[in-house]
């Protein structure tokens, strides 16, 4: 990864401060502390004040959580101390205001949100605010009242920080779109958002850059360069050097993927029956990345130290048949349970254990994680995750059910009505004794929160399985 943010002359609409603030926010949200350290230095070099960066990192707790916000603050503290030890004097900036004497912080935050959205804000907020008033209160009283009360960053800068963080995080498109609207109300332009997508490309991934482009109605950029290099190396190793060679190769391939931004994969393997026959799948962003790889110290060391170990070498350049699938080629490695079974990481909520108690009412595997424990509330909430193709039988609840989709793509149908596709952010309200089914599409994991009103008296009645033909039809609609 290029640790230095591009200079302002590489951008038309974003200045150095905005470029660095964007990169800092995105890397904080993604948890990439190694590169965050480098960009924090770049930000201070560009003239960002220490307190401006502090405010951005504090604000981000509300969007990417305390763990990543605190980690970033820890990295920043170290950076500031190291620079001071070297005699670098960074400007402190405007003093951070921590006092807020408003008698009604909820009303204060509500008015700030009205200014950002340029639309009336009801009390409580419709939907989540009515369902979870404490969340609505935290949002208004703490984020938009206490944190936004400090003028170290203006509203435009704060929305720029938020948009950058949300653009770096998969699965938060509804919130990203909402804040893009707020950002435009503060003066952020489409041209600036377009250039922000380039920074997300660079520091997070081209996929996330395209998420931002999608949100602002811009055309997605190709994820794979036209001159991407895919190569298979066939290598025969002199038997007595095999163990030593494997050790050197493992170290070199790991370093290449870890250090070089242009190296997508270096994946070494050897034949089971003839371990002296080594095969390496190499994927480079483009030809330039490959040429850069050949000049790195770790590759030169590998080449020189293994030269007498190699009996024969054949390099075969390949063309990619399916570029779309290639982008997710190793993703399933991240979706494996410790017991070896496949699981989804489709949502931010825990997957839980396999739903064996109700497996006879499901086609395919599902997993359940209970999210609440206070039985006095009589309102249990669970995260239910479906593997691709999994769905439950037709059923009904005497007191109804609420589903909140938190990841993936699923299907829902009420008896006598057309099925429909449901995605993250959708809320399904199912009335008492309404017969229905829900589950994943054929090609996607799916997760929803299940909320059961008046749980103790809310009884399930399970019925027949969903007809295979009806399920196929639902996947096509």
CSV table of C-alpha atoms in Angstrom, one decimal:
chain,number,residue,atom,x,y,z
A,1,UNK,CA,0.0,0.0,0.0
A,2,UNK,CA,1.2,3.5,-0.8
A,3,UNK,CA,1.4,5.0,2.7
A,4,UNK,CA,1.5,8.6,1.5
A,5,UNK,CA,-1.8,10.1,0.5
A,6,UNK,CA,-1.6,11.6,-3.0
A,7,UNK,CA,-0.7,15.3,-3.1
A,8,UNK,CA,-3.4,17.8,-3.8
A,9,UNK,CA,-2.1,18.3,-7.4
A,10,UNK,CA,-3.3,14.7,-8.0
A,11,UNK,CA,-6.8,15.8,-7.1
A,12,UNK,CA,-8.9,18.6,-8.3
A,13,UNK,CA,-11.5,19.0,-5.6
A,14,UNK,CA,-10.0,17.6,-2.4
A,15,UNK,CA,-7.2,19.4,-0.7
A,16,UNK,CA,-4.4,17.7,1.4
A,17,UNK,CA,-6.4,18.1,4.6
A,18,UNK,CA,-9.5,16.4,3.2
A,19,UNK,CA,-7.5,13.6,1.5
A,20,UNK,CA,-5.7,12.8,4.8
A,21,UNK,CA,-8.8,13.1,7.0
A,22,UNK,CA,-10.6,10.7,4.6
A,23,UNK,CA,-7.8,8.2,4.7
A,24,UNK,CA,-7.5,8.4,8.5
A,25,UNK,CA,-11.3,7.9,8.9
A,26,UNK,CA,-11.5,5.0,6.4
A,27,UNK,CA,-8.5,3.1,7.9
A,28,UNK,CA,-9.9,3.6,11.5
A,29,UNK,CA,-13.2,2.1,10.4
A,30,UNK,CA,-11.5,-0.8,8.7
A,31,UNK,CA,-9.2,-1.5,11.7
A,32,UNK,CA,-6.0,-1.2,9.6
A,33,UNK,CA,-3.8,0.2,12.4
A,34,UNK,CA,-0.5,-0.5,10.5
A,35,UNK,CA,-1.3,1.8,7.6
A,36,UNK,CA,-3.3,4.2,9.9
A,37,UNK,CA,0.0,5.0,11.6
A,38,UNK,CA,1.6,6.0,8.3
A,39,UNK,CA,-1.4,8.1,7.2
A,40,UNK,CA,-1.6,9.9,10.6
A,41,UNK,CA,2.0,11.0,10.0
A,42,UNK,CA,1.0,12.2,6.5
A,43,UNK,CA,-2.0,14.1,7.9
A,44,UNK,CA,0.2,15.9,10.5
A,45,UNK,CA,2.7,16.7,7.8
A,46,UNK,CA,0.0,18.2,5.7
A,47,UNK,CA,-0.9,20.6,8.5
A,48,UNK,CA,-3.9,18.9,10.2
A,49,UNK,CA,-4.0,19.9,13.8
A,50,UNK,CA,-3.6,17.3,16.6
A,51,UNK,CA,-7.0,18.2,18.0
A,52,UNK,CA,-8.7,18.0,14.6
A,53,UNK,CA,-7.6,14.4,14.3
A,54,UNK,CA,-8.5,13.6,17.9
A,55,UNK,CA,-12.0,14.9,17.3
A,56,UNK,CA,-12.4,12.8,14.2
A,57,UNK,CA,-11.3,9.6,16.0
A,58,UNK,CA,-13.6,10.3,18.9
A,59,UNK,CA,-16.5,10.9,16.7
A,60,UNK,CA,-15.9,7.6,14.8
A,61,UNK,CA,-16.7,5.6,17.9
A,62,UNK,CA,-20.4,6.2,17.0
A,63,UNK,CA,-19.9,4.7,13.6
A,64,UNK,CA,-17.4,1.9,13.9
A,65,UNK,CA,-17.5,1.2,17.6
A,66,UNK,CA,-15.3,1.9,20.6
A,67,UNK,CA,-12.8,-0.8,20.0
A,68,UNK,CA,-11.6,0.6,16.6
A,69,UNK,CA,-11.9,4.2,17.8
A,70,UNK,CA,-9.8,3.5,20.9
A,71,UNK,CA,-7.3,1.5,18.9
A,72,UNK,CA,-6.9,4.4,16.5
A,73,UNK,CA,-6.5,6.9,19.4
A,74,UNK,CA,-3.8,4.6,20.8
A,75,UNK,CA,-2.0,4.6,17.5
A,76,UNK,CA,-2.3,8.4,17.2
A,77,UNK,CA,-0.9,8.9,20.7
A,78,UNK,CA,2.1,6.9,19.8
A,79,UNK,CA,2.6,8.8,16.6
A,80,UNK,CA,2.4,12.2,18.3
A,81,UNK,CA,4.9,11.1,21.0
A,82,UNK,CA,7.3,9.7,18.4
A,83,UNK,CA,7.2,12.9,16.4
A,84,UNK,CA,7.8,15.0,19.5
A,85,UNK,CA,10.8,12.8,20.4
A,86,UNK,CA,12.2,13.6,16.9
A,87,UNK,CA,11.8,17.3,17.5
A,88,UNK,CA,8.8,17.7,15.1
A,89,UNK,CA,6.4,20.4,16.4
A,90,UNK,CA,2.9,19.7,15.3
A,91,UNK,CA,0.2,22.4,15.9
A,92,UNK,CA,-2.2,21.6,18.7
A,93,UNK,CA,-5.1,23.4,17.1
A,94,UNK,CA,-8.3,24.9,18.6
A,95,UNK,CA,-9.0,23.8,22.1
A,96,UNK,CA,-11.6,20.9,22.3
A,97,UNK,CA,-14.7,22.1,24.1
A,98,UNK,CA,-16.1,19.5,26.5
A,99,UNK,CA,-18.8,21.5,28.3
A,100,UNK,CA,-22.4,21.4,27.2
A,101,UNK,CA,-24.8,23.1,29.5
A,102,UNK,CA,-28.0,22.6,27.5
A,103,UNK,CA,-31.0,21.8,29.6
A,104,UNK,CA,-32.5,19.6,26.9
A,105,UNK,CA,-29.7,17.7,25.0
A,106,UNK,CA,-32.2,15.6,23.1
A,107,UNK,CA,-33.8,18.8,21.7
A,108,UNK,CA,-30.3,20.2,21.0
A,109,UNK,CA,-29.3,17.1,19.1
A,110,UNK,CA,-32.6,17.0,17.2
A,111,UNK,CA,-32.1,20.5,16.0
A,112,UNK,CA,-28.6,19.7,14.8
A,113,UNK,CA,-30.0,16.7,12.9
A,114,UNK,CA,-32.6,18.9,11.3
A,115,UNK,CA,-29.9,21.3,10.2
A,116,UNK,CA,-27.9,18.4,8.7
A,117,UNK,CA,-30.9,16.7,7.0
A,118,UNK,CA,-32.8,19.9,6.2
A,119,UNK,CA,-35.9,18.0,7.1
A,120,UNK,CA,-38.2,17.9,10.3
A,121,UNK,CA,-37.1,15.3,12.9
A,122,UNK,CA,-39.9,13.7,14.8
A,123,UNK,CA,-39.6,12.7,18.5
A,124,UNK,CA,-39.0,9.9,18.8
A,125,UNK,CA,-37.4,9.0,15.4
A,126,UNK,CA,-39.8,6.8,13.4
A,127,UNK,CA,-38.9,3.2,13.2
A,128,UNK,CA,-35.8,2.5,15.3
A,129,UNK,CA,-36.5,5.4,17.7
A,130,UNK,CA,-40.0,4.1,18.5
A,131,UNK,CA,-38.7,0.5,18.8
A,132,UNK,CA,-35.6,1.4,20.9
A,133,UNK,CA,-36.0,4.9,22.5
A,134,UNK,CA,-32.6,4.6,24.3
A,135,UNK,CA,-30.8,4.3,20.9
A,136,UNK,CA,-32.6,7.4,19.7
A,137,UNK,CA,-31.7,9.3,22.9
A,138,UNK,CA,-28.0,8.3,22.6
A,139,UNK,CA,-28.0,9.4,19.0
A,140,UNK,CA,-29.5,12.8,19.7
A,141,UNK,CA,-28.1,13.6,23.2
A,142,UNK,CA,-24.6,12.3,22.8
A,143,UNK,CA,-23.5,12.2,19.2
A,144,UNK,CA,-25.4,15.2,17.7
A,145,UNK,CA,-25.4,17.2,21.0
A,146,UNK,CA,-22.3,16.5,23.0
A,147,UNK,CA,-19.8,15.5,20.3
A,148,UNK,CA,-21.1,17.9,17.6
A,149,UNK,CA,-21.0,20.7,20.2
A,150,UNK,CA,-17.3,21.0,19.7
A,151,UNK,CA,-16.3,23.4,16.9
A,152,UNK,CA,-12.9,21.9,16.4
A,153,UNK,CA,-14.4,20.4,13.3
A,154,UNK,CA,-17.3,22.0,11.4
A,155,UNK,CA,-20.4,20.1,10.3
A,156,UNK,CA,-19.0,19.6,6.8
A,157,UNK,CA,-15.7,18.1,8.1
A,158,UNK,CA,-17.7,15.9,10.5
A,159,UNK,CA,-19.9,14.5,7.7
A,160,UNK,CA,-16.8,14.1,5.6
A,161,UNK,CA,-15.3,11.9,8.4
A,162,UNK,CA,-18.5,9.9,8.7
A,163,UNK,CA,-18.9,9.3,5.0
A,164,UNK,CA,-15.3,8.2,4.7
A,165,UNK,CA,-15.8,5.7,7.5
A,166,UNK,CA,-19.1,4.3,6.3
A,167,UNK,CA,-17.7,4.0,2.7
A,168,UNK,CA,-14.9,1.7,4.2
A,169,UNK,CA,-17.4,-0.6,6.0
A,170,UNK,CA,-19.3,-3.3,4.1
A,171,UNK,CA,-23.0,-3.7,4.8
A,172,UNK,CA,-23.9,-0.1,5.8
A,173,UNK,CA,-25.2,1.3,2.5
A,174,UNK,CA,-28.5,2.7,4.0
A,175,UNK,CA,-26.5,4.8,6.6
A,176,UNK,CA,-23.9,5.8,3.9
A,177,UNK,CA,-26.6,7.1,1.6
A,178,UNK,CA,-28.2,9.0,4.5
A,179,UNK,CA,-25.0,10.7,5.4
A,180,UNK,CA,-24.2,11.5,1.8
A,181,UNK,CA,-27.4,13.5,1.8
A,182,UNK,CA,-26.4,15.3,5.0
A,183,UNK,CA,-22.9,15.9,3.6
A,184,UNK,CA,-24.2,17.5,0.5
A,185,UNK,CA,-26.4,19.8,2.7
A,186,UNK,CA,-23.2,21.0,4.4
A,187,UNK,CA,-21.5,21.7,1.1
A,188,UNK,CA,-19.7,18.5,0.1
A,189,UNK,CA,-19.9,18.2,-3.7
A,190,UNK,CA,-20.4,15.3,-6.0
A,191,UNK,CA,-16.9,16.0,-7.4
A,192,UNK,CA,-15.4,15.7,-3.9
A,193,UNK,CA,-17.3,12.4,-3.3
A,194,UNK,CA,-16.0,11.1,-6.6
A,195,UNK,CA,-12.5,11.8,-5.5
A,196,UNK,CA,-13.2,10.3,-2.1
A,197,UNK,CA,-14.1,7.0,-3.9
A,198,UNK,CA,-10.5,7.0,-5.3
A,199,UNK,CA,-9.1,7.2,-1.8
A,200,UNK,CA,-11.4,4.3,-0.7
A,201,UNK,CA,-10.1,2.4,-3.7
A,202,UNK,CA,-6.5,3.0,-2.6
A,203,UNK,CA,-6.8,2.4,1.2
A,204,UNK,CA,-9.6,0.0,1.5
A,205,UNK,CA,-10.6,-1.8,-1.7
A,206,UNK,CA,-11.9,-1.1,-5.2
A,207,UNK,CA,-15.1,-3.0,-4.1
A,208,UNK,CA,-15.8,-0.5,-1.4
A,209,UNK,CA,-14.9,2.4,-3.7
A,210,UNK,CA,-17.6,1.1,-6.0
A,211,UNK,CA,-20.1,1.0,-3.1
A,212,UNK,CA,-19.6,4.7,-2.7
A,213,UNK,CA,-19.9,5.3,-6.4
A,214,UNK,CA,-23.1,3.3,-6.4
A,215,UNK,CA,-24.5,5.5,-3.5
A,216,UNK,CA,-23.8,8.7,-5.4
A,217,UNK,CA,-25.2,7.4,-8.7
A,218,UNK,CA,-21.8,7.1,-10.5
A,219,UNK,CA,-20.7,4.4,-12.8
A,220,UNK,CA,-18.7,1.6,-11.1
A,221,UNK,CA,-15.0,1.2,-12.1
A,222,UNK,CA,-13.7,-2.2,-13.3
A,223,UNK,CA,-12.4,-4.2,-10.3
A,224,UNK,CA,-9.8,-5.9,-12.4
A,225,UNK,CA,-7.3,-4.1,-14.6
A,226,UNK,CA,-7.1,-5.1,-18.3
A,227,UNK,CA,-3.4,-6.0,-17.9
A,228,UNK,CA,-3.8,-8.0,-14.6
A,229,UNK,CA,-1.3,-10.8,-14.5
A,230,UNK,CA,-2.2,-14.3,-13.5
A,231,UNK,CA,0.6,-16.8,-13.7
A,232,UNK,CA,1.2,-20.5,-12.7
A,233,UNK,CA,4.8,-21.4,-11.9
A,234,UNK,CA,5.7,-25.1,-12.2
A,235,UNK,CA,8.8,-25.8,-10.2
A,236,UNK,CA,10.8,-29.0,-9.6
A,237,UNK,CA,12.9,-28.9,-6.5
A,238,UNK,CA,16.1,-30.9,-5.9
A,239,UNK,CA,14.9,-33.4,-3.2
A,240,UNK,CA,17.6,-32.8,-0.6
A,241,UNK,CA,16.7,-29.0,-0.6
A,242,UNK,CA,12.9,-29.5,-0.4
A,243,UNK,CA,12.4,-28.6,3.3
A,244,UNK,CA,14.7,-25.6,3.1
A,245,UNK,CA,13.0,-24.4,-0.1
A,246,UNK,CA,9.5,-24.7,1.3
A,247,UNK,CA,10.5,-22.6,4.4
A,248,UNK,CA,12.0,-19.8,2.2
A,249,UNK,CA,9.1,-19.8,-0.2
A,250,UNK,CA,6.6,-19.6,2.6
A,251,UNK,CA,8.3,-16.6,4.1
A,252,UNK,CA,8.7,-14.8,0.7
A,253,UNK,CA,5.0,-15.4,-0.4
A,254,UNK,CA,3.7,-14.2,2.9
A,255,UNK,CA,5.8,-11.0,2.8
A,256,UNK,CA,4.8,-10.3,-0.8
A,257,UNK,CA,1.0,-10.4,0.0
A,258,UNK,CA,1.5,-8.5,3.3
A,259,UNK,CA,3.7,-5.7,2.0
A,260,UNK,CA,3.0,-5.2,-1.7
A,261,UNK,CA,-0.3,-3.6,-2.6
A,262,UNK,CA,-0.1,-4.9,-6.2
A,263,UNK,CA,0.2,-8.5,-5.1
A,264,UNK,CA,-3.2,-10.0,-4.9
A,265,UNK,CA,-2.1,-13.6,-4.2
A,266,UNK,CA,0.9,-15.8,-4.2
A,267,UNK,CA,-0.4,-19.3,-3.3
A,268,UNK,CA,2.2,-22.1,-3.2
A,269,UNK,CA,1.3,-25.8,-3.3
A,270,UNK,CA,3.1,-29.1,-3.8
A,271,UNK,CA,1.9,-32.4,-5.2
A,272,UNK,CA,0.9,-35.0,-2.6
A,273,UNK,CA,2.4,-37.9,-4.4
A,274,UNK,CA,5.5,-36.0,-5.6
A,275,UNK,CA,6.2,-33.2,-3.1
A,276,UNK,CA,9.3,-32.1,-5.1
A,277,UNK,CA,6.8,-30.7,-7.7
A,278,UNK,CA,5.8,-27.2,-6.5
A,279,UNK,CA,3.1,-25.1,-8.1
A,280,UNK,CA,2.5,-21.4,-7.4
A,281,UNK,CA,-0.6,-19.4,-8.4
A,282,UNK,CA,0.5,-15.8,-8.7
A,283,UNK,CA,-2.0,-12.9,-9.2
A,284,UNK,CA,-0.8,-9.3,-9.7
A,285,UNK,CA,-3.0,-6.2,-10.1
A,286,UNK,CA,-1.2,-5.3,-13.3
A,287,UNK,CA,2.1,-5.7,-15.1
A,288,UNK,CA,3.6,-2.8,-13.3
A,289,UNK,CA,2.9,-4.4,-9.9
A,290,UNK,CA,4.6,-7.6,-11.2
A,291,UNK,CA,7.7,-5.7,-12.3
A,292,UNK,CA,7.8,-3.9,-8.9
A,293,UNK,CA,7.6,-7.3,-7.2
A,294,UNK,CA,10.7,-8.5,-9.0
A,295,UNK,CA,12.7,-5.5,-7.5
A,296,UNK,CA,11.7,-6.1,-3.9
A,297,UNK,CA,14.4,-7.2,-1.4
A,298,UNK,CA,12.4,-10.2,-0.2
A,299,UNK,CA,12.0,-11.5,-3.8
A,300,UNK,CA,15.6,-11.0,-4.7
A,301,UNK,CA,16.6,-12.8,-1.5
A,302,UNK,CA,14.3,-15.7,-2.4
A,303,UNK,CA,15.6,-15.9,-6.0
A,304,UNK,CA,19.2,-15.9,-5.0
A,305,UNK,CA,19.0,-18.2,-2.1
A,306,UNK,CA,16.9,-20.9,-3.9
A,307,UNK,CA,18.7,-20.8,-7.3
A,308,UNK,CA,20.8,-24.0,-6.6
A,309,UNK,CA,17.6,-25.7,-5.2
A,310,UNK,CA,15.6,-25.5,-8.4
A,311,UNK,CA,15.9,-28.3,-10.9
A,312,UNK,CA,13.5,-26.9,-13.4
A,313,UNK,CA,11.2,-23.9,-13.8
A,314,UNK,CA,8.3,-23.2,-16.2
A,315,UNK,CA,6.2,-20.1,-16.1
A,316,UNK,CA,2.7,-20.1,-17.7
A,317,UNK,CA,0.7,-16.9,-18.1
A,318,UNK,CA,-3.1,-17.4,-17.9
A,319,UNK,CA,-6.2,-15.6,-19.0
A,320,UNK,CA,-9.1,-15.3,-16.5
A,321,UNK,CA,-12.4,-17.0,-17.5
A,322,UNK,CA,-14.7,-15.5,-14.8
A,323,UNK,CA,-13.5,-12.2,-13.3
A,324,UNK,CA,-16.5,-11.8,-11.1
A,325,UNK,CA,-16.1,-15.0,-9.3
A,326,UNK,CA,-12.4,-14.5,-9.1
A,327,UNK,CA,-12.9,-11.5,-6.8
A,328,UNK,CA,-14.4,-13.8,-4.2
A,329,UNK,CA,-12.2,-16.8,-4.8
A,330,UNK,CA,-10.8,-17.1,-1.3
A,331,UNK,CA,-13.8,-15.6,0.6
A,332,UNK,CA,-15.1,-18.9,1.8
A,333,UNK,CA,-11.9,-19.4,3.9
A,334,UNK,CA,-13.3,-16.6,6.1
A,335,UNK,CA,-16.6,-18.4,6.5
A,336,UNK,CA,-15.4,-21.5,8.2
A,337,UNK,CA,-16.4,-22.6,11.7
A,338,UNK,CA,-13.8,-24.1,14.0
A,339,UNK,CA,-15.6,-27.4,13.7
A,340,UNK,CA,-15.1,-27.3,9.9
A,341,UNK,CA,-18.7,-26.4,9.0
A,342,UNK,CA,-19.4,-23.5,6.8
A,343,UNK,CA,-20.9,-20.4,8.3
A,344,UNK,CA,-21.7,-16.9,7.2
A,345,UNK,CA,-20.1,-13.7,8.3
A,346,UNK,CA,-22.8,-11.8,6.5
A,347,UNK,CA,-23.8,-9.6,9.5
A,348,UNK,CA,-22.2,-7.8,12.4
A,349,UNK,CA,-24.2,-10.1,14.9
A,350,UNK,CA,-22.9,-13.4,16.1
A,351,UNK,CA,-23.9,-16.5,14.1
A,352,UNK,CA,-24.4,-18.7,17.1
A,353,UNK,CA,-25.0,-22.5,17.1
A,354,UNK,CA,-26.6,-24.6,14.4
A,355,UNK,CA,-30.4,-24.6,14.9
A,356,UNK,CA,-30.7,-28.4,15.4
A,357,UNK,CA,-33.8,-28.1,17.6
A,358,UNK,CA,-35.9,-26.9,14.7
A,359,UNK,CA,-33.9,-28.5,11.9
A,360,UNK,CA,-36.9,-30.7,10.9
A,361,UNK,CA,-38.8,-27.5,10.0
A,362,UNK,CA,-36.0,-26.1,7.8
A,363,UNK,CA,-34.5,-27.1,4.4
A,364,UNK,CA,-30.8,-26.5,4.7
A,365,UNK,CA,-28.8,-25.4,7.7
A,366,UNK,CA,-29.6,-22.4,9.9
A,367,UNK,CA,-27.9,-20.9,13.0
A,368,UNK,CA,-29.3,-19.0,15.9
A,369,UNK,CA,-27.7,-16.6,18.4
A,370,UNK,CA,-29.8,-15.2,21.3
A,371,UNK,CA,-29.1,-11.5,21.7
A,372,UNK,CA,-31.1,-10.7,24.8
A,373,UNK,CA,-31.2,-12.3,28.3
A,374,UNK,CA,-33.7,-10.3,30.4
A,375,UNK,CA,-36.8,-12.5,30.6
A,376,UNK,CA,-38.8,-9.9,32.4
A,377,UNK,CA,-38.9,-7.8,29.2
A,378,UNK,CA,-40.8,-10.7,27.5
A,379,UNK,CA,-39.3,-9.6,24.1
A,380,UNK,CA,-36.5,-12.0,23.1
A,381,UNK,CA,-34.4,-11.0,20.1
A,382,UNK,CA,-32.3,-13.5,18.2
A,383,UNK,CA,-30.1,-13.4,15.1
A,384,UNK,CA,-31.0,-16.1,12.7
A,385,UNK,CA,-28.6,-16.9,9.9
A,386,UNK,CA,-29.4,-19.1,6.8
A,387,UNK,CA,-26.9,-20.7,4.5
A,388,UNK,CA,-27.6,-20.3,0.8
A,389,UNK,CA,-30.7,-22.2,-0.2
A,390,UNK,CA,-31.9,-22.6,3.4
A,391,UNK,CA,-35.5,-21.7,4.2
A,392,UNK,CA,-38.1,-22.6,6.9
A,393,UNK,CA,-41.5,-24.2,6.4
A,394,UNK,CA,-44.7,-22.4,6.2
A,395,UNK,CA,-45.6,-21.3,9.8
A,396,UNK,CA,-47.5,-18.7,11.9
A,397,UNK,CA,-47.2,-17.1,15.3
A,398,UNK,CA,-50.2,-16.3,17.5
A,399,UNK,CA,-48.8,-12.9,18.4
A,400,UNK,CA,-47.0,-12.2,15.1
A,401,UNK,CA,-43.3,-11.5,14.5
A,402,UNK,CA,-40.9,-8.8,13.4
A,403,UNK,CA,-37.9,-9.5,11.1
A,404,UNK,CA,-35.1,-7.0,10.7
A,405,UNK,CA,-32.8,-8.0,7.8
A,406,UNK,CA,-29.1,-7.4,8.9
A,407,UNK,CA,-27.2,-9.1,6.1
A,408,UNK,CA,-27.2,-10.9,2.8
A,409,UNK,CA,-30.2,-11.5,0.5
A,410,UNK,CA,-33.3,-13.4,1.5
A,411,UNK,CA,-36.9,-14.2,0.5
A,412,UNK,CA,-40.2,-13.7,2.3
A,413,UNK,CA,-43.7,-14.7,1.4
A,414,UNK,CA,-47.2,-14.6,3.0
A,415,UNK,CA,-49.7,-17.2,2.1
A,416,UNK,CA,-51.7,-16.0,-0.9
A,417,UNK,CA,-49.3,-13.2,-1.8
A,418,UNK,CA,-46.3,-13.0,-4.1
A,419,UNK,CA,-42.8,-13.7,-2.6
A,420,UNK,CA,-40.4,-10.8,-2.4
A,421,UNK,CA,-36.7,-10.4,-2.1
A,422,UNK,CA,-35.5,-8.7,1.1
A,423,UNK,CA,-32.1,-7.1,1.9
A,424,UNK,CA,-30.3,-5.4,4.7
A,425,UNK,CA,-32.3,-2.7,6.3
A,426,UNK,CA,-35.7,-4.2,5.4
A,427,UNK,CA,-38.2,-4.6,8.2
A,428,UNK,CA,-40.9,-7.2,7.9
A,429,UNK,CA,-44.0,-6.9,10.2
A,430,UNK,CA,-45.9,-10.2,10.3
A,431,UNK,CA,-49.4,-10.0,11.9
A,432,UNK,CA,-50.8,-12.6,14.3
A,433,UNK,CA,-51.6,-16.0,12.7
A,434,UNK,CA,-50.4,-14.9,9.3
A,435,UNK,CA,-49.0,-17.9,7.5
A,436,UNK,CA,-45.6,-17.2,5.9
A,437,UNK,CA,-42.0,-18.5,5.3
A,438,UNK,CA,-38.6,-16.8,4.9
A,439,UNK,CA,-35.1,-17.9,4.1
A,440,UNK,CA,-32.0,-17.3,2.0
A,441,UNK,CA,-31.8,-17.0,-1.8
A,442,UNK,CA,-30.0,-19.8,-3.6
A,443,UNK,CA,-26.8,-17.9,-4.0
A,444,UNK,CA,-26.5,-15.8,-0.8
A,445,UNK,CA,-26.2,-16.2,2.9
A,446,UNK,CA,-29.0,-14.3,4.8
A,447,UNK,CA,-29.4,-13.1,8.3
A,448,UNK,CA,-32.3,-11.4,10.1
A,449,UNK,CA,-33.1,-10.4,13.7
A,450,UNK,CA,-36.2,-12.2,14.9
A,451,UNK,CA,-38.4,-10.3,17.4
A,452,UNK,CA,-41.3,-12.2,19.1
A,453,UNK,CA,-43.8,-9.9,20.8
A,454,UNK,CA,-45.3,-11.2,24.1
A,455,UNK,CA,-43.1,-14.2,23.8
A,456,UNK,CA,-44.5,-16.3,26.6
A,457,UNK,CA,-47.9,-16.5,25.0
A,458,UNK,CA,-46.6,-16.4,21.4
A,459,UNK,CA,-47.0,-19.9,20.0
A,460,UNK,CA,-45.6,-21.2,16.7
A,461,UNK,CA,-47.5,-23.5,14.4
A,462,UNK,CA,-45.3,-25.3,11.9
A,463,UNK,CA,-46.8,-26.5,8.6
A,464,UNK,CA,-45.6,-28.0,5.3
A,465,UNK,CA,-42.3,-27.3,3.6
A,466,UNK,CA,-42.1,-24.8,0.8
A,467,UNK,CA,-42.7,-26.4,-2.5
A,468,UNK,CA,-39.4,-26.7,-4.5
A,469,UNK,CA,-41.0,-25.2,-7.6
A,470,UNK,CA,-42.3,-22.3,-5.6
A,471,UNK,CA,-38.9,-21.7,-4.1
A,472,UNK,CA,-37.3,-21.7,-7.6
A,473,UNK,CA,-40.0,-19.2,-8.8
A,474,UNK,CA,-39.3,-16.9,-5.8
A,475,UNK,CA,-35.6,-16.8,-6.7
A,476,UNK,CA,-36.5,-15.6,-10.2
A,477,UNK,CA,-39.0,-12.9,-9.2
